[in-house]
Amino acid sequence: MTVIESFALITDSTTHNTTKQATAGPSTSENIFSNNNENLPGTSCSLYESESARGTVSGMKTMREMFSNRGESESKQALELNETLKEAINMVVEDDDMSVNNRYGSLITKECDADVNILHDDDENLESFLEMSSKTHYTVNATLTEKLEHCKEQFMDSSKNFRIKVRRHHVWEDTMIKLQRDDNNPTKVQFIGEPAVDQGGPSREYFDLINEAAERKLITQSAFRHNITALKGWEYYAFGQLTAIGLLQGSPGPRCFTKSVFDYICSGSIDNLTPSTEEIPVHEVKNSLMELNNLTNPDEFKQKASFESDYRFDAGYAKPIVTMADKDDFIKCIALHYTILVSLSELNQFVDGLNTCDMLHLIKKDPDSFRCLFEMGHVKLTAEDVDSIFDPVFSPAGSNKFAIEQSIIFNFNQYLEDAERGKVTGQLEDREVKVPLSDILQFATGAQHVPAVGFSPRPTIVFLHHLHMARKISTNSCANILKFPVSGLEDEKKMSEEFTFCLLNSSGFQLV
């Protein structure tokens, strides 16, 4: 409720028995007074008289009279944060209208309320900016994004959706029950117990969770795990299918494979593969091969390779005596077996799934662009990366609000740099956890990395000057908006504590 709406409510009412004549001002109709309205307790000060009284004794007196049930520090804060007394009054009135649920219910992302209103009546600049921002896009590879968007238009029917409800703790199992092998429509996700309309945020988070779950179940040390049960259940195919669909809908890609696995995906042949010993998922075999590779004495190599490396028979290397002349071929064959051949059926099933929406064809045409989306550790998220993703919505330069907002952004940047150095920690239940940059990005957008199709709209930071100091940092992961209530966040320690608390208490944090 704005102050003008409150005034209309008062003057139109016929139930008031007591009014107090204003001590100054053009007329009674220009005064704010009420003994019955809970939002505006009785006051004897004219709004016009008080308009220029911001921060003065008169302004403070007016606030004290109007909001006698509120703390004096809150009235003082409202005066300091606003240019005029009218704005300060509006701030307190609007804050009174907020329910307890609104004040404290924003510890987690307000992911996708269909009509989320993050603006206030006088935030015309913010509204204009967000309207323009909704047409902007952020991506790290514009050419690849364009190709994926074209593929989506060509192979996905936007008029039909694959709607799925899943439990966070069982995202893989629930998906396997619902997914059909011919599903290739846009995915709309709802996490059970978290009512929300999927306008982008939940689906981005869903594909991240799918990648994590698949990596735990189907992959070992960046190579496919040999799993007959999962193979018979077509789970590797489903992983390929979901990877293809996800790349078109906000997934950053699996990012968990070795170079040789991705090279096989692109070529479909083992002829030109040269896996390194570092790629071998079995530690005992990896360590043994590395030791053999470092040997220079021919007799010592022959003894160890021929008689002390029984794993070579499992790999199909049955030559009776292995000499130094066989060294390169021996190591290559063993590495090829453990990285590709031991789980070739699983890998081929995954590749078949990638044919969904013709994604495999797109990958083979431009492997260099897709490599960072499939290989492990190819791109490391930095504080600079995360900082550059967000576009802050500042108040006019030179204003008091602008100065406060600059301080908050500086503190946020410090927070990102501390997270990159592993210095941000918090308490989750009974254990201490580190907060990585990927979790900070996911808190605001639903994605741990920049999606292959980029962010649309571009992630934005807005500053809420009209909220009670109890309001917490919150996000809208569909609109990609990170919302900072300004109260107290100018302090670097306070910013770090608040952000960590809100992130760790967000739904789904480290649940899977």
PDB file of N, CA and C in Angstrom, residues 439-490:
ATOM      1  N   ASP A 439      28.346 -22.931  -6.936  1.00  0.00           N
ATOM      2  CA  ASP A 439      27.130 -22.887  -6.117  1.00  0.00           C
ATOM      3  C   ASP A 439      26.547 -21.477  -6.065  1.00  0.00           C
ATOM      4  N   ILE A 440      27.415 -20.475  -6.089  1.00  0.00           N
ATOM      5  CA  ILE A 440      26.938 -19.087  -6.096  1.00  0.00           C
ATOM      6  C   ILE A 440      26.184 -18.805  -7.386  1.00  0.00           C
ATOM      7  N   LEU A 441      26.726 -19.261  -8.510  1.00  0.00           N
ATOM      8  CA  LEU A 441      26.053 -19.066  -9.794  1.00  0.00           C
ATOM      9  C   LEU A 441      24.748 -19.843  -9.842  1.00  0.00           C
ATOM     10  N   GLN A 442      24.750 -21.053  -9.293  1.00  0.00           N
ATOM     11  CA  GLN A 442      23.530 -21.858  -9.304  1.00  0.00           C
ATOM     12  C   GLN A 442      22.447 -21.238  -8.427  1.00  0.00           C
ATOM     13  N   PHE A 443      22.823 -20.643  -7.309  1.00  0.00           N
ATOM     14  CA  PHE A 443      21.870 -19.991  -6.418  1.00  0.00           C
ATOM     15  C   PHE A 443      21.080 -18.917  -7.163  1.00  0.00           C
ATOM     16  N   ALA A 444      21.753 -18.185  -8.044  1.00  0.00           N
ATOM     17  CA  ALA A 444      21.108 -17.078  -8.747  1.00  0.00           C
ATOM     18  C   ALA A 444      20.422 -17.492 -10.044  1.00  0.00           C
ATOM     19  N   THR A 445      20.937 -18.544 -10.705  1.00  0.00           N
ATOM     20  CA  THR A 445      20.447 -18.861 -12.051  1.00  0.00           C
ATOM     21  C   THR A 445      19.931 -20.287 -12.215  1.00  0.00           C
ATOM     22  N   GLY A 446      20.259 -21.170 -11.277  1.00  0.00           N
ATOM     23  CA  GLY A 446      19.891 -22.573 -11.429  1.00  0.00           C
ATOM     24  C   GLY A 446      20.936 -23.387 -12.153  1.00  0.00           C
ATOM     25  N   ALA A 447      22.005 -22.757 -12.664  1.00  0.00           N
ATOM     26  CA  ALA A 447      23.048 -23.456 -13.410  1.00  0.00           C
ATOM     27  C   ALA A 447      24.403 -23.263 -12.743  1.00  0.00           C
ATOM     28  N   GLN A 448      25.193 -24.346 -12.659  1.00  0.00           N
ATOM     29  CA  GLN A 448      26.513 -24.259 -12.043  1.00  0.00           C
ATOM     30  C   GLN A 448      27.570 -23.725 -12.993  1.00  0.00           C
ATOM     31  N   HIS A 449      27.279 -23.738 -14.269  1.00  0.00           N
ATOM     32  CA  HIS A 449      28.169 -23.179 -15.284  1.00  0.00           C
ATOM     33  C   HIS A 449      27.300 -22.450 -16.304  1.00  0.00           C
ATOM     34  N   VAL A 450      27.926 -21.653 -17.137  1.00  0.00           N
ATOM     35  CA  VAL A 450      27.168 -20.964 -18.177  1.00  0.00           C
ATOM     36  C   VAL A 450      26.618 -22.010 -19.144  1.00  0.00           C
ATOM     37  N   PRO A 451      25.310 -22.048 -19.371  1.00  0.00           N
ATOM     38  CA  PRO A 451      24.733 -23.040 -20.293  1.00  0.00           C
ATOM     39  C   PRO A 451      25.288 -22.893 -21.704  1.00  0.00           C
ATOM     40  N   ALA A 452      25.225 -23.986 -22.446  1.00  0.00           N
ATOM     41  CA  ALA A 452      25.706 -23.951 -23.830  1.00  0.00           C
ATOM     42  C   ALA A 452      24.954 -22.915 -24.659  1.00  0.00           C
ATOM     43  N   VAL A 453      23.653 -22.729 -24.358  1.00  0.00           N
ATOM     44  CA  VAL A 453      22.851 -21.741 -25.093  1.00  0.00           C
ATOM     45  C   VAL A 453      22.924 -20.363 -24.433  1.00  0.00           C
ATOM     46  N   GLY A 454      23.712 -20.238 -23.364  1.00  0.00           N
ATOM     47  CA  GLY A 454      23.843 -18.966 -22.679  1.00  0.00           C
ATOM     48  C   GLY A 454      22.687 -18.698 -21.731  1.00  0.00           C
ATOM     49  N   PHE A 455      22.687 -17.512 -21.151  1.00  0.00           N
ATOM     50  CA  PHE A 455      21.613 -17.074 -20.266  1.00  0.00           C
ATOM     51  C   PHE A 455      20.733 -16.071 -20.995  1.00  0.00           C
ATOM     52  N   SER A 456      19.431 -16.317 -20.967  1.00  0.00           N
ATOM     53  CA  SER A 456      18.483 -15.367 -21.534  1.00  0.00           C
ATOM     54  C   SER A 456      17.249 -15.322 -20.643  1.00  0.00           C
ATOM     55  N   PRO A 457      16.995 -14.185 -19.982  1.00  0.00           N
ATOM     56  CA  PRO A 457      17.737 -12.936 -20.062  1.00  0.00           C
ATOM     57  C   PRO A 457      19.070 -13.000 -19.316  1.00  0.00           C
ATOM     58  N   ARG A 458      19.893 -12.006 -19.555  1.00  0.00           N
ATOM     59  CA  ARG A 458      21.185 -11.941 -18.887  1.00  0.00           C
ATOM     60  C   ARG A 458      20.980 -11.794 -17.377  1.00  0.00           C
ATOM     61  N   PRO A 459      21.766 -12.508 -16.554  1.00  0.00           N
ATOM     62  CA  PRO A 459      21.646 -12.370 -15.097  1.00  0.00           C
ATOM     63  C   PRO A 459      21.836 -10.929 -14.637  1.00  0.00           C
ATOM     64  N   THR A 460      20.962 -10.500 -13.736  1.00  0.00           N
ATOM     65  CA  THR A 460      20.897  -9.112 -13.303  1.00  0.00           C
ATOM     66  C   THR A 460      20.925  -9.027 -11.786  1.00  0.00           C
ATOM     67  N   ILE A 461      21.539  -7.980 -11.276  1.00  0.00           N
ATOM     68  CA  ILE A 461      21.511  -7.691  -9.840  1.00  0.00           C
ATOM     69  C   ILE A 461      20.654  -6.456  -9.623  1.00  0.00           C
ATOM     70  N   VAL A 462      19.665  -6.568  -8.740  1.00  0.00           N
ATOM     71  CA  VAL A 462      18.837  -5.419  -8.400  1.00  0.00           C
ATOM     72  C   VAL A 462      18.970  -5.143  -6.902  1.00  0.00           C
ATOM     73  N   PHE A 463      18.769  -3.884  -6.537  1.00  0.00           N
ATOM     74  CA  PHE A 463      18.904  -3.443  -5.156  1.00  0.00           C
ATOM     75  C   PHE A 463      17.537  -3.011  -4.628  1.00  0.00           C
ATOM     76  N   LEU A 464      17.152  -3.577  -3.496  1.00  0.00           N
ATOM     77  CA  LEU A 464      15.845  -3.305  -2.932  1.00  0.00           C
ATOM     78  C   LEU A 464      16.003  -2.337  -1.762  1.00  0.00           C
ATOM     79  N   HIS A 465      15.612  -1.089  -1.995  1.00  0.00           N
ATOM     80  CA  HIS A 465      15.764  -0.038  -0.990  1.00  0.00           C
ATOM     81  C   HIS A 465      14.526   0.105  -0.120  1.00  0.00           C
ATOM     82  N   HIS A 466      13.467  -0.598  -0.435  1.00  0.00           N
ATOM     83  CA  HIS A 466      12.187  -0.371   0.229  1.00  0.00           C
ATOM     84  C   HIS A 466      11.754  -1.547   1.088  1.00  0.00           C
ATOM     85  N   LEU A 467      12.725  -2.330   1.544  1.00  0.00           N
ATOM     86  CA  LEU A 467      12.361  -3.521   2.302  1.00  0.00           C
ATOM     87  C   LEU A 467      12.888  -3.474   3.718  1.00  0.00           C
ATOM     88  N   HIS A 468      12.175  -4.151   4.595  1.00  0.00           N
ATOM     89  CA  HIS A 468      12.547  -4.259   6.003  1.00  0.00           C
ATOM     90  C   HIS A 468      13.912  -4.931   6.125  1.00  0.00           C
ATOM     91  N   MET A 469      14.669  -4.556   7.149  1.00  0.00           N
ATOM     92  CA  MET A 469      16.023  -5.065   7.296  1.00  0.00           C
ATOM     93  C   MET A 469      16.063  -6.576   7.544  1.00  0.00           C
ATOM     94  N   ALA A 470      14.916  -7.176   7.908  1.00  0.00           N
ATOM     95  CA  ALA A 470      14.878  -8.627   8.116  1.00  0.00           C
ATOM     96  C   ALA A 470      14.824  -9.392   6.801  1.00  0.00           C
ATOM     97  N   ARG A 471      14.547  -8.707   5.714  1.00  0.00           N
ATOM     98  CA  ARG A 471      14.463  -9.370   4.419  1.00  0.00           C
ATOM     99  C   ARG A 471      15.827  -9.934   4.031  1.00  0.00           C
ATOM    100  N   LYS A 472      15.841 -11.140   3.456  1.00  0.00           N
ATOM    101  CA  LYS A 472      17.077 -11.804   3.104  1.00  0.00           C
ATOM    102  C   LYS A 472      17.371 -11.672   1.610  1.00  0.00           C
ATOM    103  N   ILE A 473      18.629 -11.927   1.266  1.00  0.00           N
ATOM    104  CA  ILE A 473      19.027 -11.990  -0.133  1.00  0.00           C
ATOM    105  C   ILE A 473      18.212 -13.090  -0.807  1.00  0.00           C
ATOM    106  N   SER A 474      17.667 -12.804  -1.969  1.00  0.00           N
ATOM    107  CA  SER A 474      16.844 -13.793  -2.660  1.00  0.00           C
ATOM    108  C   SER A 474      17.111 -13.735  -4.154  1.00  0.00           C
ATOM    109  N   THR A 475      16.571 -14.700  -4.863  1.00  0.00           N
ATOM    110  CA  THR A 475      16.798 -14.757  -6.302  1.00  0.00           C
ATOM    111  C   THR A 475      15.529 -15.170  -7.023  1.00  0.00           C
ATOM    112  N   ASN A 476      15.504 -14.896  -8.316  1.00  0.00           N
ATOM    113  CA  ASN A 476      14.495 -15.451  -9.213  1.00  0.00           C
ATOM    114  C   ASN A 476      15.282 -16.111 -10.330  1.00  0.00           C
ATOM    115  N   SER A 477      15.424 -17.436 -10.257  1.00  0.00           N
ATOM    116  CA  SER A 477      16.309 -18.127 -11.192  1.00  0.00           C
ATOM    117  C   SER A 477      15.710 -18.260 -12.588  1.00  0.00           C
ATOM    118  N   CYS A 478      14.424 -17.978 -12.747  1.00  0.00           N
ATOM    119  CA  CYS A 478      13.844 -17.971 -14.096  1.00  0.00           C
ATOM    120  C   CYS A 478      14.196 -16.676 -14.816  1.00  0.00           C
ATOM    121  N   ALA A 479      14.050 -15.566 -14.097  1.00  0.00           N
ATOM    122  CA  ALA A 479      14.391 -14.273 -14.673  1.00  0.00           C
ATOM    123  C   ALA A 479      15.868 -13.960 -14.498  1.00  0.00           C
ATOM    124  N   ASN A 480      16.611 -14.860 -13.814  1.00  0.00           N
ATOM    125  CA  ASN A 480      18.043 -14.665 -13.566  1.00  0.00           C
ATOM    126  C   ASN A 480      18.314 -13.362 -12.823  1.00  0.00           C
ATOM    127  N   ILE A 481      17.587 -13.152 -11.744  1.00  0.00           N
ATOM    128  CA  ILE A 481      17.715 -11.915 -10.971  1.00  0.00           C
ATOM    129  C   ILE A 481      18.196 -12.251  -9.563  1.00  0.00           C
ATOM    130  N   LEU A 482      19.268 -11.587  -9.172  1.00  0.00           N
ATOM    131  CA  LEU A 482      19.794 -11.680  -7.812  1.00  0.00           C
ATOM    132  C   LEU A 482      19.414 -10.393  -7.096  1.00  0.00           C
ATOM    133  N   LYS A 483      18.663 -10.532  -5.979  1.00  0.00           N
ATOM    134  CA  LYS A 483      18.086  -9.359  -5.316  1.00  0.00           C
ATOM    135  C   LYS A 483      18.767  -9.102  -3.981  1.00  0.00           C
ATOM    136  N   PHE A 484      19.361  -7.901  -3.862  1.00  0.00           N
ATOM    137  CA  PHE A 484      20.040  -7.501  -2.639  1.00  0.00           C
ATOM    138  C   PHE A 484      19.225  -6.455  -1.895  1.00  0.00           C
ATOM    139  N   PRO A 485      18.663  -6.788  -0.716  1.00  0.00           N
ATOM    140  CA  PRO A 485      18.128  -5.732   0.147  1.00  0.00           C
ATOM    141  C   PRO A 485      19.319  -4.950   0.689  1.00  0.00           C
ATOM    142  N   VAL A 486      19.287  -3.655   0.612  1.00  0.00           N
ATOM    143  CA  VAL A 486      20.498  -2.874   0.860  1.00  0.00           C
ATOM    144  C   VAL A 486      20.899  -2.826   2.322  1.00  0.00           C
ATOM    145  N   SER A 487      19.975  -3.073   3.236  1.00  0.00           N
ATOM    146  CA  SER A 487      20.244  -2.881   4.649  1.00  0.00           C
ATOM    147  C   SER A 487      21.386  -3.758   5.143  1.00  0.00           C
ATOM    148  N   GLY A 488      22.482  -3.116   5.572  1.00  0.00           N
ATOM    149  CA  GLY A 488      23.589  -3.818   6.199  1.00  0.00           C
ATOM    150  C   GLY A 488      24.608  -4.402   5.249  1.00  0.00           C
ATOM    151  N   LEU A 489      24.288  -4.530   3.956  1.00  0.00           N
ATOM    152  CA  LEU A 489      25.191  -5.200   3.030  1.00  0.00           C
ATOM    153  C   LEU A 489      26.359  -4.323   2.590  1.00  0.00           C
ATOM    154  N   GLU A 490      26.365  -3.053   3.041  1.00  0.00           N
ATOM    155  CA  GLU A 490      27.535  -2.205   2.752  1.00  0.00           C
ATOM    156  C   GLU A 490      28.750  -2.680   3.537  1.00  0.00           C
TER     157      GLU A 490
END
